[in-house]
Structures are given as structure tokens and as C-alpha cells.
Short mmCIF file of C-alpha atoms in Angstrom, two decimals:
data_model
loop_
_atom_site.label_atom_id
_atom_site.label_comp_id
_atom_site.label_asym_id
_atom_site.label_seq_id
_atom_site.Cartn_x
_atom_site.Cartn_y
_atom_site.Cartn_z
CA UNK A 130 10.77 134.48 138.93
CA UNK A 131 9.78 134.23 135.25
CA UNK A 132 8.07 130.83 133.33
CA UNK A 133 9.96 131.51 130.17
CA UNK A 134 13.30 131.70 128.85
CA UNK A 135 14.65 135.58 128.92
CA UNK A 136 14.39 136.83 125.53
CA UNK A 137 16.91 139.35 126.10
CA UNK A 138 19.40 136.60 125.66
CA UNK A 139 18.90 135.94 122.49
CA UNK A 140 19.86 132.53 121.03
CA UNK A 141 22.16 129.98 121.09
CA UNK A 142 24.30 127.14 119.20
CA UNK A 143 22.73 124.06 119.81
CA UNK A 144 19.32 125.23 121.20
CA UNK A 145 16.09 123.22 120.08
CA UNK A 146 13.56 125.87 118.26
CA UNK A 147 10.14 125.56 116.33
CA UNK A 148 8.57 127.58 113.46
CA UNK A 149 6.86 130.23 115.68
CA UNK A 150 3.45 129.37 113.50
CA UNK A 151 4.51 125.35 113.47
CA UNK A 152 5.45 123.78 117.01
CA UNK A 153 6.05 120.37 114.88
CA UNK A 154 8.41 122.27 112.32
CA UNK A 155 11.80 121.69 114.74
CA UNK A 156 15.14 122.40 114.00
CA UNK A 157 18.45 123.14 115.80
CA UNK A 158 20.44 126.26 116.38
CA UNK A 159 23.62 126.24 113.89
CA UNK A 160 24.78 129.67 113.88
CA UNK A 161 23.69 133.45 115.24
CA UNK A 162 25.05 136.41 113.56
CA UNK A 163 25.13 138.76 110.97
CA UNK A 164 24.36 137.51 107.50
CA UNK A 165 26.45 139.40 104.32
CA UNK A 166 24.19 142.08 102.44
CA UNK A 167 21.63 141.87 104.89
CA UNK A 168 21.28 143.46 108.11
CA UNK A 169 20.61 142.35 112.10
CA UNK A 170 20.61 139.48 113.56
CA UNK A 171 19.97 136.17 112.01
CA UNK A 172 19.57 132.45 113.29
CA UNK A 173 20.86 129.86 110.92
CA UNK A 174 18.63 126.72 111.89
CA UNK A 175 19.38 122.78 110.50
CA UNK A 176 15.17 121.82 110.34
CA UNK A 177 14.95 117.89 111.61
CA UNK A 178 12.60 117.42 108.62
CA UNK A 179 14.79 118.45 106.24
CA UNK A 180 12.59 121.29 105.01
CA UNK A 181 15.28 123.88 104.45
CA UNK A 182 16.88 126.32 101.45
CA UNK A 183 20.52 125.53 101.73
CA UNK A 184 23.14 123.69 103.26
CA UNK A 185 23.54 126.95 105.64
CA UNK A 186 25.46 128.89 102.73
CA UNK A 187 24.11 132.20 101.16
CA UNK A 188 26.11 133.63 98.38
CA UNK A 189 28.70 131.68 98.46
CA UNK A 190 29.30 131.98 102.36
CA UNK A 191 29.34 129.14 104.81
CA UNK A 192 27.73 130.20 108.05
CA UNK A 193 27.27 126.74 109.10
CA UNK A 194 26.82 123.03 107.85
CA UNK A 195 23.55 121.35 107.78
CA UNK A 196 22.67 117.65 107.51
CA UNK A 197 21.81 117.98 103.82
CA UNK A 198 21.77 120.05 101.30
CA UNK A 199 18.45 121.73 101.86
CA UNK A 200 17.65 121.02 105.26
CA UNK A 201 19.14 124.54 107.05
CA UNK A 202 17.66 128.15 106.72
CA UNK A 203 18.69 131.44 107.92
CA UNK A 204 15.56 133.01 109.90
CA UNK A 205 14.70 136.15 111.74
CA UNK A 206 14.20 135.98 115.37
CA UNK A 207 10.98 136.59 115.64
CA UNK A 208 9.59 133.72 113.40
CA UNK A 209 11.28 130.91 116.21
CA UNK A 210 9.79 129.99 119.61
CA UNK A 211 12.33 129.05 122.40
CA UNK A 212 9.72 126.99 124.05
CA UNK A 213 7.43 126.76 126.73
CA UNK A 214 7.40 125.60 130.36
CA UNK A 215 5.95 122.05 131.00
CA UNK A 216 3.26 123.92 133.29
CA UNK A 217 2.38 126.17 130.57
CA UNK A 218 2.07 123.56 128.08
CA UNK A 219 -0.10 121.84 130.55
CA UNK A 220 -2.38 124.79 131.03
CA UNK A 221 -2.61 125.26 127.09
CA UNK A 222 -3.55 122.24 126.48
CA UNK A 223 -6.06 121.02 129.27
CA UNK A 224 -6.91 124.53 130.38
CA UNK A 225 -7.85 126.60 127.17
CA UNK A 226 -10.78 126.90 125.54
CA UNK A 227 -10.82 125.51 122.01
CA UNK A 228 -10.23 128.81 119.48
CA UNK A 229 -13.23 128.97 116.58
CA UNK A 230 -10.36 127.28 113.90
CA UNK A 231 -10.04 124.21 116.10
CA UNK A 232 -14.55 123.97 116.37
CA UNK A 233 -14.38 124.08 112.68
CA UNK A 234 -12.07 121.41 112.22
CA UNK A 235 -14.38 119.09 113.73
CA UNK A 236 -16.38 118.17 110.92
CA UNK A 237 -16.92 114.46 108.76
CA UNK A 238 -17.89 114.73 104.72
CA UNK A 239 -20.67 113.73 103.53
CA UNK A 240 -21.77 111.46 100.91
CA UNK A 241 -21.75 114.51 98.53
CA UNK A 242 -18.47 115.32 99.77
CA UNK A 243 -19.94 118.30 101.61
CA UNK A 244 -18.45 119.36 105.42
CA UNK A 245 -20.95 118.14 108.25
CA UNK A 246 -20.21 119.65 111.84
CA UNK A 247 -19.48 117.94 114.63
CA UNK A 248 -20.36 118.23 118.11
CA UNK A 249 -18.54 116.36 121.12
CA UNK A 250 -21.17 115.52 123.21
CA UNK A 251 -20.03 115.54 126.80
CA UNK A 252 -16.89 117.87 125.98
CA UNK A 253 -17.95 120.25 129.03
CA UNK A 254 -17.48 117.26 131.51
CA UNK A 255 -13.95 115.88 129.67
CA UNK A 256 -12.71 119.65 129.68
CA UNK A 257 -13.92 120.21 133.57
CA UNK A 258 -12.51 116.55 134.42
CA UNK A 259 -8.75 117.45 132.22
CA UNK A 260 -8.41 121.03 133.89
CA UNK A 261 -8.30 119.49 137.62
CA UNK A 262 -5.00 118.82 137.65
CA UNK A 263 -4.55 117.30 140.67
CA UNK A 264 -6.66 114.63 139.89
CA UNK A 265 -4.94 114.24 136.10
CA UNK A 266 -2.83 110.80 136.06
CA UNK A 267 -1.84 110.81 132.67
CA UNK A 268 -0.90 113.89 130.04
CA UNK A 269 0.00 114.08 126.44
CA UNK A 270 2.01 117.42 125.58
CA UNK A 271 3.39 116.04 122.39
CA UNK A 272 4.33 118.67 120.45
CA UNK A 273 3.79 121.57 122.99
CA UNK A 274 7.09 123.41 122.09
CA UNK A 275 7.97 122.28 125.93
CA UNK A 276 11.57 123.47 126.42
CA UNK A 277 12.34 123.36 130.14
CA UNK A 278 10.38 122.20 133.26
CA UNK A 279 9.43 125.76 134.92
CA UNK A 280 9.51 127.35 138.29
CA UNK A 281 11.05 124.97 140.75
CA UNK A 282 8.90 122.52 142.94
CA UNK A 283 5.67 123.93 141.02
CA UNK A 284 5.40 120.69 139.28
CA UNK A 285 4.55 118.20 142.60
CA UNK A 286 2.20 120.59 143.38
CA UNK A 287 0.59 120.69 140.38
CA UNK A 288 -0.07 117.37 139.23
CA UNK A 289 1.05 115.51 141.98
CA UNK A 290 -0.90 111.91 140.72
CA UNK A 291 1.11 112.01 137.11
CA UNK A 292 1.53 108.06 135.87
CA UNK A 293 2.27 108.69 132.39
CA UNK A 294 3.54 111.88 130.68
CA UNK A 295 4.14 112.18 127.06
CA UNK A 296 6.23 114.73 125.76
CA UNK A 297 7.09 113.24 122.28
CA UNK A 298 8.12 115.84 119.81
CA UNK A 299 9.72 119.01 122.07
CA UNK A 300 12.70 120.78 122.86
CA UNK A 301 13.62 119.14 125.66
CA UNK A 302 18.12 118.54 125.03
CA UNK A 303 19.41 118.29 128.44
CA UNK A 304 19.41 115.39 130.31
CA UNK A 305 19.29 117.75 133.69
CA UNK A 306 15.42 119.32 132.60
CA UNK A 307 14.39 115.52 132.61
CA UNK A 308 15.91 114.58 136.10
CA UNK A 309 13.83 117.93 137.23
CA UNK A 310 10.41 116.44 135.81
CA UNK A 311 10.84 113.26 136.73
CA UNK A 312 11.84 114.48 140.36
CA UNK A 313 8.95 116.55 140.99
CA UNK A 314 6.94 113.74 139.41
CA UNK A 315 7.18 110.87 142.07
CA UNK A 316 4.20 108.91 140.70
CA UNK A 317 5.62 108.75 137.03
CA UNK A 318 5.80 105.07 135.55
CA UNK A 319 5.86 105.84 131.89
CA UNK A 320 7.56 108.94 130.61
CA UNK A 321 7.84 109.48 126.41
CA UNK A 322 10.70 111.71 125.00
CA UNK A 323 10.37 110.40 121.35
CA UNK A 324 12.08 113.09 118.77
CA UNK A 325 13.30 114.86 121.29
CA UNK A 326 16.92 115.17 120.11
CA UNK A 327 19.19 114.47 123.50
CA UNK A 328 22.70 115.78 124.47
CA UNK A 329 25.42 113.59 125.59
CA UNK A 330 24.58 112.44 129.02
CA UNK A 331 27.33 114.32 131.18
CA UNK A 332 26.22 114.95 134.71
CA UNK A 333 24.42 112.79 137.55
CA UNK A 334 20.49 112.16 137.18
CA UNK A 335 18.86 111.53 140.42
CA UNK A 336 17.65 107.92 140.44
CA UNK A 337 14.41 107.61 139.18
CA UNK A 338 12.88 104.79 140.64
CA UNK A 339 9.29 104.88 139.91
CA UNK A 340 10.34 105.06 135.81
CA UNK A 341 8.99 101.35 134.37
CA UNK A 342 8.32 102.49 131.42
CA UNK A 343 11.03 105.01 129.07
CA UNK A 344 10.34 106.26 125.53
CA UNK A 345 13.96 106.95 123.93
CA UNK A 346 13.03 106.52 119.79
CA UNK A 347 14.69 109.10 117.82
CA UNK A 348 16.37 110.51 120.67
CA UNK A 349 19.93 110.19 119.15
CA UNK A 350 20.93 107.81 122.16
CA UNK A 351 23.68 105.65 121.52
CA UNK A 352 24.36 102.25 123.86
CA UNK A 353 26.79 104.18 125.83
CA UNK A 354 23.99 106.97 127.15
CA UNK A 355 22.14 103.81 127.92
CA UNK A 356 24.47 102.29 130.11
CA UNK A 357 25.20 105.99 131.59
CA UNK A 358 21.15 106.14 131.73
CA UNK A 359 21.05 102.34 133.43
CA UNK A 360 22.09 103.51 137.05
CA UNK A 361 19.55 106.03 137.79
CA UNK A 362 16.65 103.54 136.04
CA UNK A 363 16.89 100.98 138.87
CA UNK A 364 13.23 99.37 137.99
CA UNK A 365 12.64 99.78 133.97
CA UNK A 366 11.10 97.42 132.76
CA UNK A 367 9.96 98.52 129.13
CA UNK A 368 12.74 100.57 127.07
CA UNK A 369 12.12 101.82 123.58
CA UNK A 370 15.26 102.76 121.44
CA UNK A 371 13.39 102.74 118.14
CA UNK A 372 15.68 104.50 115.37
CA UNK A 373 18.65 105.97 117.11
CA UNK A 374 21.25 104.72 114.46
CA UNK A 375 22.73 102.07 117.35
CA UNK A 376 25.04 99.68 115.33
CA UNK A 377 27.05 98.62 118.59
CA UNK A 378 26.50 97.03 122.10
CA UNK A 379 28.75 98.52 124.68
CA UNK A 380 28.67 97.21 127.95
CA UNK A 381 30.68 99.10 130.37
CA UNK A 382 32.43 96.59 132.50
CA UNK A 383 31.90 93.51 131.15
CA UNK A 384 31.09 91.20 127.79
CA UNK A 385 27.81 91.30 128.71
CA UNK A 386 25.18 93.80 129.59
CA UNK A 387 24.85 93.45 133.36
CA UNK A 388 21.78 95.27 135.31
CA UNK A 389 18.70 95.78 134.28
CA UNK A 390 17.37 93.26 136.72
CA UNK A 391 13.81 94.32 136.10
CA UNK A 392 13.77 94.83 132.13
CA UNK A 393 11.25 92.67 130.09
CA UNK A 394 10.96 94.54 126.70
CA UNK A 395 14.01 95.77 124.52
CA UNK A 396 12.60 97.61 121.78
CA UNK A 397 15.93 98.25 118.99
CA UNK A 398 13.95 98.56 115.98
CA UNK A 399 15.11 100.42 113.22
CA UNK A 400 18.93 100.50 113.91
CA UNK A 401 21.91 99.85 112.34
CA UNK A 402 22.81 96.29 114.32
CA UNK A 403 24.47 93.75 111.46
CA UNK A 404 26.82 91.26 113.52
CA UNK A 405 24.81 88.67 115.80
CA UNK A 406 27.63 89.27 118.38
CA UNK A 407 26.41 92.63 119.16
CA UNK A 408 22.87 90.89 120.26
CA UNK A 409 24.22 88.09 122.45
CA UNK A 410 25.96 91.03 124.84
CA UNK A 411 22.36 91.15 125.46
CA UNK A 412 21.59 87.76 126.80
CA UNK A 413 22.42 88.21 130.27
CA UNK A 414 19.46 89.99 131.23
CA UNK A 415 17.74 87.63 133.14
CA UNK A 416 13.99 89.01 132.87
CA UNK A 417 14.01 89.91 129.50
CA UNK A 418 11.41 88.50 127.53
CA UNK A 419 10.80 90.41 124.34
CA UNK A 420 13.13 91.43 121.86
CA UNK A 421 12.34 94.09 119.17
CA UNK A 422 15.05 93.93 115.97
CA UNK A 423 13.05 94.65 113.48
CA UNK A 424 14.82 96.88 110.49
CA UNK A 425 17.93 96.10 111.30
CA UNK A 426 20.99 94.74 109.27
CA UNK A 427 20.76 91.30 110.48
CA UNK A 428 22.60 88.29 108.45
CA UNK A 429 22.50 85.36 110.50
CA UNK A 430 21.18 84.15 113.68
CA UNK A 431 23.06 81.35 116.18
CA UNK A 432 22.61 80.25 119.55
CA UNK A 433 26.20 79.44 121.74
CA UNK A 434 26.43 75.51 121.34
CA UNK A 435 27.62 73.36 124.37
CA UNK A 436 31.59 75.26 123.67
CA UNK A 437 30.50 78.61 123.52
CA UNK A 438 28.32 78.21 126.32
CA UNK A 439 31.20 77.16 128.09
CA UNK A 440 33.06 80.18 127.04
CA UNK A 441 30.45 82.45 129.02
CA UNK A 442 30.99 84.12 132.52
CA UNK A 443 31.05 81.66 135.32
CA UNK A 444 27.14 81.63 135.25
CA UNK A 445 24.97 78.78 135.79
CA UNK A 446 22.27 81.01 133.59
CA UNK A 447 21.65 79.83 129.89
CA UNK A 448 21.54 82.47 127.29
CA UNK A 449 18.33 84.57 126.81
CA UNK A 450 17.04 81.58 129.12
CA UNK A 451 13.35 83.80 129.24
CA UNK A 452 13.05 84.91 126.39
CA UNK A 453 9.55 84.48 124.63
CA UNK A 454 9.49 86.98 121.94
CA UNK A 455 12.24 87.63 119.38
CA UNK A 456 11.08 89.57 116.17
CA UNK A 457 13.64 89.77 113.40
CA UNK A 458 11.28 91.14 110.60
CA UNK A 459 13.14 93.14 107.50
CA UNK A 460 16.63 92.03 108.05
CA UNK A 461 19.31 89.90 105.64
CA UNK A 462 18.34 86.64 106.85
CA UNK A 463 18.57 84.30 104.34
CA UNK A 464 19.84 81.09 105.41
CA UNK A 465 18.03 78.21 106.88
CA UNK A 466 20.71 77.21 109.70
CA UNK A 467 19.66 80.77 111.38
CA UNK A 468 16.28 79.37 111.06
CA UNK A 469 16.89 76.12 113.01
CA UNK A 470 19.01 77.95 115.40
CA UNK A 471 15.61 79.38 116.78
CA UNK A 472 14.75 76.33 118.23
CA UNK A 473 17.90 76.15 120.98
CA UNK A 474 16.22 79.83 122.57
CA UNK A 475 14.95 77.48 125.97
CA UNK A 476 11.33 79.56 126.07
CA UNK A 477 10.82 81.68 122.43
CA UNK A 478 6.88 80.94 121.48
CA UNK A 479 6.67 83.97 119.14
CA UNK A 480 9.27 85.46 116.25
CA UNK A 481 8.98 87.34 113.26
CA UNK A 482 10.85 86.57 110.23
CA UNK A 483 8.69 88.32 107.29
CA UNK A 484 10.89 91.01 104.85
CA UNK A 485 13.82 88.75 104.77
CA UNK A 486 15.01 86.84 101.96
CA UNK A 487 14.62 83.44 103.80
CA UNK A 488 10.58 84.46 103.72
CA UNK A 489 10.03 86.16 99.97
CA UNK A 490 9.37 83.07 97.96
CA UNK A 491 9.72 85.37 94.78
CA UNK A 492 13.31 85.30 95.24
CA UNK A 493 14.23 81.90 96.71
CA UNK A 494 12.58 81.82 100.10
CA UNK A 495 10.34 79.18 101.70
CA UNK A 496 7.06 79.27 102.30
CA UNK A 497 5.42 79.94 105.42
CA UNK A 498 4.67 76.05 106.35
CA UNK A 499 8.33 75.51 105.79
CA UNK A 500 9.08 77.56 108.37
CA UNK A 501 6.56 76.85 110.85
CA UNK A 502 7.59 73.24 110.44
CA UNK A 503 11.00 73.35 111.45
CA UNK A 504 10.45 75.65 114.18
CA UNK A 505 9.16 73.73 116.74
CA UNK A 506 7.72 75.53 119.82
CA UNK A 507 6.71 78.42 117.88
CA UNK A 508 3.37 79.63 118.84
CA UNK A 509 2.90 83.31 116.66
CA UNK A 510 5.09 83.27 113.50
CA UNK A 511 4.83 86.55 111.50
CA UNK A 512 1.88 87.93 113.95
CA UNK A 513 -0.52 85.91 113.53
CA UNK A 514 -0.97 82.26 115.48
CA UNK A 515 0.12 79.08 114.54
CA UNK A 516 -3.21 77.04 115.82
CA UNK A 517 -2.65 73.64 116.18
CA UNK A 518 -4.91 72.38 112.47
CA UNK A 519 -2.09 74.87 111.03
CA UNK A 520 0.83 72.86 112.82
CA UNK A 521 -0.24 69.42 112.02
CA UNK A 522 -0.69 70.48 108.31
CA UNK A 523 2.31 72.00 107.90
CA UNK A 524 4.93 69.57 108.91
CA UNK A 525 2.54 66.75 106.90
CA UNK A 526 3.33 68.87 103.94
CA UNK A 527 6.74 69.48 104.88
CA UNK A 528 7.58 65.90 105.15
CA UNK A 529 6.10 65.02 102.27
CA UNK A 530 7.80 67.92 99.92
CA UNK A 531 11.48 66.20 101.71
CA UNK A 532 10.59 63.00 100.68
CA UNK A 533 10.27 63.95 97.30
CA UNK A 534 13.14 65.57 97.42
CA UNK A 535 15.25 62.63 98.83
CA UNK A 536 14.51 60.50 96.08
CA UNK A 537 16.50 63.09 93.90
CA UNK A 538 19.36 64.09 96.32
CA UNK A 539 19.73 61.54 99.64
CA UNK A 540 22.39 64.00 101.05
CA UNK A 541 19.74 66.42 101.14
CA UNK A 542 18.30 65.14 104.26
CA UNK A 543 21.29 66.62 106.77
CA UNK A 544 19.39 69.98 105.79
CA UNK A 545 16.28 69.29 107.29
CA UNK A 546 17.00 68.24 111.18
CA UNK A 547 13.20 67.90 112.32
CA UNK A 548 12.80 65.48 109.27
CA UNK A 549 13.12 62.09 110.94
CA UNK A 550 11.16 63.26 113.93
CA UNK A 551 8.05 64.62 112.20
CA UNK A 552 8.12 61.30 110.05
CA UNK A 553 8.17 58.96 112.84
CA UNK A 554 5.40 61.32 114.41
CA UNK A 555 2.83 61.19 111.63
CA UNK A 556 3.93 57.44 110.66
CA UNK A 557 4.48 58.64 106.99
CA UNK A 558 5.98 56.24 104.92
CA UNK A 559 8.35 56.53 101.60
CA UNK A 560 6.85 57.16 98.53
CA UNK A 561 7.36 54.09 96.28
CA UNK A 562 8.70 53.99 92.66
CA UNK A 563 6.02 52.73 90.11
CA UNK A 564 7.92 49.96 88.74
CA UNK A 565 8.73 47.48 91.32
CA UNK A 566 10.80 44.12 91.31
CA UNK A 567 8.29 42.12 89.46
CA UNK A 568 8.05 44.74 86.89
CA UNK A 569 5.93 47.71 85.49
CA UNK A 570 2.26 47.74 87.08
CA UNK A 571 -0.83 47.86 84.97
CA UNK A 572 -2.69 51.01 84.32
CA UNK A 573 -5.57 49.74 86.39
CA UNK A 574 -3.61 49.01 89.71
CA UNK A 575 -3.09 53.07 90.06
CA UNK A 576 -6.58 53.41 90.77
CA UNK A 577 -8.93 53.46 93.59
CA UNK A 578 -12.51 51.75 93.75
CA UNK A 579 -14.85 54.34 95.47
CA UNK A 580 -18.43 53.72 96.47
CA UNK A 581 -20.76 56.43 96.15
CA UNK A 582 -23.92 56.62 97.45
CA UNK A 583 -26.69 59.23 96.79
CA UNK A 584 -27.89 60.89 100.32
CA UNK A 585 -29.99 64.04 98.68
CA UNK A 586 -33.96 63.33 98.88
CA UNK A 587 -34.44 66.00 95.65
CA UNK A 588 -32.72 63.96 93.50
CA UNK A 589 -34.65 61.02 94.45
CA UNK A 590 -33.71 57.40 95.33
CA UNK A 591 -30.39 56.01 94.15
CA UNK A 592 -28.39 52.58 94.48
CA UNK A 593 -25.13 53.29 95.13
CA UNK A 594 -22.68 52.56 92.60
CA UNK A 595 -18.63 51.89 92.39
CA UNK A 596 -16.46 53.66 90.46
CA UNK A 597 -12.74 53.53 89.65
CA UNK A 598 -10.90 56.65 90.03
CA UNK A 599 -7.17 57.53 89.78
CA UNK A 600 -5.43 58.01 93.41
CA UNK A 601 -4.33 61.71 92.31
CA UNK A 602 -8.40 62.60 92.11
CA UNK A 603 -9.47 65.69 94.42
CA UNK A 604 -12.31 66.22 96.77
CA UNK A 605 -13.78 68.76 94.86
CA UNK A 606 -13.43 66.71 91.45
CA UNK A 607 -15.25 63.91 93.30
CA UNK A 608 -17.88 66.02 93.98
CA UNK A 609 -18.98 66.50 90.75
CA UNK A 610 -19.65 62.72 90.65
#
């Protein structure tokens, strides 16, 4: 049996390719046929980077439609590669010796900007250790130009240990070439299929039960492919749908995403999700813990009050009851409401709110102790901890910028709810107006007597003295004292 696609057969509408001298230049089959004025066979191709000459039109023709107007590009045969098998990539690239191009790419520059070899010390015993397959437990093929899985049941056989396999950037399409790997693969936990641009998901995948772990960014899934996906993955636990253009939640049978019993991490960064709506057909999955929106087109945030909740299947189970991390960086938020909505989640310690208007104080956001104020239980805001100094300081500050505020606009404090709490907590008391009831104070009653006394033996011995000093004086203006 052969390892490789029969050439004979030429090419076909909708197969993955690479540049034959580029494995990371992909593109996808558009059209194979003559071309006017010109003579053979040629391959129109729509390049994923975008790297093209036309819109697949020559001279006024239209062989096919590409994404853009220069992303296509009518190409001979023999400058495309159909692929490789996933052994064959394997044996490239933990089996061959390095070529004399690749030795002299290892090299660092020098003060004088001048090339300085480099030598891997121990790359005999990596090499040795790589090439015994059956020992290998993980493998990174990304892009190998791997097309299709091989000869049948060569795979087990071959690297029968395999944990983690990444195949980020091939030509893997069909959903059927995966359920092969992962088949043959009965140790895989973490499989990567990044910018590998899937088909619709049309027939049955065997279940893969030993997947935890599944890469799916740039993959063209939609939600529906995920649900399709969700029967064979009966024990994921991580998924990654990073930039696959989702806008919608669609659960099959019900409001609410059902299954998943075992996923912790939801990664749906870099969509196209605006409504809130879509995201709580998410919180019915009972282990779920992280969150990923980041980059989406987020405007608001809210929690179900006691009605909606009410409104939800018969379920004794609150929504997103374990969730700890929820990361909303570079969306629309602007409001505080979807701020203070944060604090009904029952277990989020960590969120990310940077790149929205709510956090760029150059166009009417609030600062970062603002926000850390009135969110209560938040432990990492914006990636970074809140420590408890940090806490303590902010919602001091915070109380005191209200206050001020109050004295200007009294209906101004139904828009901060932890206000009364944080007072009470820190027994901070109004600020009062100068002039009182008996009338306008002296200058002299707005200062404070301070007694300094001189503690440094090189400046010799000093009675202390007393000085007044206005209340609004500094630490470091004291010091100069």
C-alpha cells in the first residue's frame, strides 16, 4: 500500500495544499483546469495568508472567487505539496539528520554584530532519545504539511505512549483523518489542530475518551460542530475555540448547553459574541471554572436576579455556580452596573476588564482602585493580584473620592452599592464644611501642632521643637523639616 496520496489523481476543489518550498504558505483548492492563453493544467489556490495576485481572475476571466482581492493565485502543479503522512512527518522531524542550512542557522550576533556559531551540546543524546518512538509521549509536527494519517493501524504501533500531539498548522480537513489518529492513539490527552481549516462535521467520530485536552483556534468551527463534536468528547476538560468567528450559542436540545460534565476551561477568545444572552446558554456547565472572552463584542454584563433565576430549568444549580475565572478584556464594556454585576458570580476570584471603555481613563473610565473597590471577592484583576495593602487602600480612597462627591450630588450615592459597607468598615466619617454653626473658623484652627524631634547622631544633639503645620502637609514635605 502506498504512504502518500496518488499523484496520478491530480487535484481537487477543496483540498488543503502548501507552497512546495513553504509548508507554512497554505491555501485551499478553488479551481483545476485550463487557464485562457496558457496551456496545461493549472490549480487556482485562495492562500490563508492572503498572499495572492488576484481575486482568482486572469484577463478578465473568473475561474474562481477568493476571500479578497489578492489572496488567490493560479499555480502549476508541481510548485504544491498534497501533504504528508503523520508517520512520515514523524520520521522527518525526529528521525532526520539536520541538513548543513539548518547547522548554520544556529548562530547568536555578536557585540560587533558579527554571526557566532552555535553548538547544542548534548544534541546526540536528544536526537537518539526523539528517534525511539516508542518511548516518545509527546510530538510537535506543526507545520509538517501532514495531510492524512497513513497506512492503517501503523500508528499504535508506532508511538504507542503518545500524550500530546501537536499538529497546528497542516492539512488536515476531514473530521474522519482525526477519528483515525486519535483511534490508533489510545494514550492521547491533548491533541492541537490550530489553523487547520475543518469541514463540516458530517459523519460519526468514534468516541474519544482519553481527549482532555482539544486545540480548535482557527479551525473555522462554529457552536454547532461543537455540539456535533460534544458526544464523542465524553471527558474534555480544556477546549480552545480561539478565533473561529462564533457570534452564536446553539445548544441542540435545550436553552442551555447540557454535557460537558467534565469541562473546566472555555477558551472563546477572539470571536464575534456581542449579546450577554449568548454567554448565559453557557452557565449550565457545572465544572466549568474558567471563561476566556477576551476580543469579543461584549456590551454589558448581568447576572439572572432572584426572577430570572426562577425562569431557569427546574434546577436547583445557580448559574456559573463554579466559576472562578471570567476574563472580559477588549470588549464594549462601558457601564458600571456590568461592573457590580460581577459580584453576584457565587465563586469568581479573578476577571479581566482592561481594553474596555469602563477601564481607559483617557476617555471616561475609572481607575483601577475604582474597580477593585467595588468588586468585592476579586483576587487577580487585570493579571496581576490584588494583595490585601492594595485592597485596603483602594476602597479608603474610594470612599473618600464618594464622599466628596456626595456633598455635590446626594443622589449620587444609589451608584455606588458597596459605599455604605466600606464606610462602616473603615469607620470613615463625613468630611465637614469649614464654616460651621458658630461661624467661619480662624486661619489657625486648620492647622496641626507637630513635634519633631532630631534622632540623627551626625547632626548632633537637638531639643525637639513644635511646629504648626497645615493638615493638607505631606510626608515627604515634612521631611524636609
Amino acid at each position: 500500500m502506498q504512504d502518500s496520496p496518488d499523484s496520478s489523481h491530480g487535484f481537487r476543489v477543496g483540498q488543503r495544499v502548501h507552497s512546495s518550498g513553504d509548508s507554512r504558505r497554505i491555501g485551499t483548492v478553488k479551481y483545476v483546469g485550463p487557464v485562457e492563453g496558457y496551456s496545461g493544467t493549472w490549480v487556482g489556490v485562495d492562500w490563508d495568508n492572503g498572499e495572492g495576485k488576484h481575486d482568482g481572475s486572469v484577463n478578465g476571466v473568473q475561474y474562481f472567487h477568493a476571500k479578497s482581492e489578492r489572496s488567490g493565485s493560479l499555480v502549476r502543479a508541481p510548485n504544491l505539496s498534497q501533504g504528508i503522512s503523520l508517520l512520515e512527518a514523524l520520521e522527518k522531524r525526529y528521525r532526520s539528520k539536520s541538513t548543513n542550512d539548518e547547522e548554520d542557522e544556529m548562530y547568536v550576533l555578536s557585540t560587533s554584530n558579527n554571526r557566532v556559531s552555535v553548538q547544542l551540546v548534548g544534541k546526540d543524546k536528544i536526537q537518539d532519545k526523539l528517534s525511539r518512538f516508542e518511548e516518545l509521549t509527546n510530538a510537535s509536527l506543526a507545520y509538517m504539511g501532514v495531510s492524512f494519517p497513513g497506512i492503517p493501524d501503523q500508528i499504535n504501533t508506532t508511538v504507542p505512549n503518545m500524550k500530546e500531539l501537536d499538529l497546528t498548522g497542516n492539512l488536515l480537513s476531514d473530521w474522519k483523518d482525526v477519528g483515525k489518529i486519535c483511534g490508533q492513539l489510545p494514550a492521547l490527552q491533548a491533541l492541537n489542530l490550530s489553523n487547520n481549516l475543518m469541514s463540516p462535521y458530517k459523519s460519526e467520530l468514534p468516541p474519544l475518551e482519553s481527549i482532555r485536552i482539544l486545540v480548535l483556534n482557527n479551525t473555522g468551527v462554529d457552536w454547532e460542530q461543537v455540539e456535533l463534536l460534544r458526544q464523542s468528547l465524553t471527558a474534555i476538560e480544556e477546549l480552545h475555540l480561539i478565533g473561529n468567528n462564533i457570534s452564536r450559542v446553539l445548544p441542540m436540545s435545550s436553552s442551555f448547553v447540557q454535557g460537558f460534565n467534565s469541562l473546566r476551561l472555555l477558551n472563546l477568545d477572539d470571536n464575534c459574541i456581542a449579546e450577554w444572552d449568548e454567554v448565559m446558554k453557557l452557565s449550565q456547565l457545572r465544572c466549568l471554572e474558567q471563561l476566556y472572552l477576551n476580543k469579543n463584542c461584549l456590551n454589558s454584563i448581568l447576572y439572572p436576579d432572584n426572577g430570572q433565576q426562577n425562569e431557569l430549568e427546574a434546577t436547583s444549580y445557580w448559574p456559573f455556580q463554579n466559576l472562578r475565572c471570567l476574563l472580559l478584556g477588549d470588549n464594549n464594556i462601558g457601564d458600571l452596573v456590568s461592573v457590580d454585576s460581577l459580584n453576584l458570580f457565587p465563586n469568581l476570584v479573578e476577571t479581566r476588564l482592561s481594553e474596555n471603555p469602563i477601564a481607559d481613563t483617557t476617555s471616561g473610565g475609572v481607575p483601577r482602585f475604582v474597580l477593585i473597590a467595588r468588586l468585592a471577592k476579586i483576587k487577580v484583576f487585570n493579571g496581576s493580584e490584588v494583595t490585601p495593602r492594595e485592597r485596603k487602600d483602594s476602597e479608603i480612597r474610594y470612599v473618600r473620592l464618594v464622599i466628596s462627591r456626595l456633598h455635590a450630588n446626594a443622589e449620587e450615592i444609589k451608584q455606588h452599592p458597596r459605599f455604605s459597607e466600606l464606610k462602616s468598615l473603615y469607620g470613615i466619617e463625613d468630611e465637614r464644611p469649614s464654616t460651621g454653626a458658630s461661624g467661619p473658623q480662624t486661619i489657625g484652627s486648620g492647622f496641626l501642632s507637630i513635634t519633631l524631634k532630631c534622632v540623627g547622631a551626625s547632626m548632633g544633639e537637638k531639643q525637639p521643637f513644635t511646629k504648626k503645620l497645615p493638615a493638607t502637609t505631606t510626608v515627604g514635605k515634612l521631611k524636609f523639616l
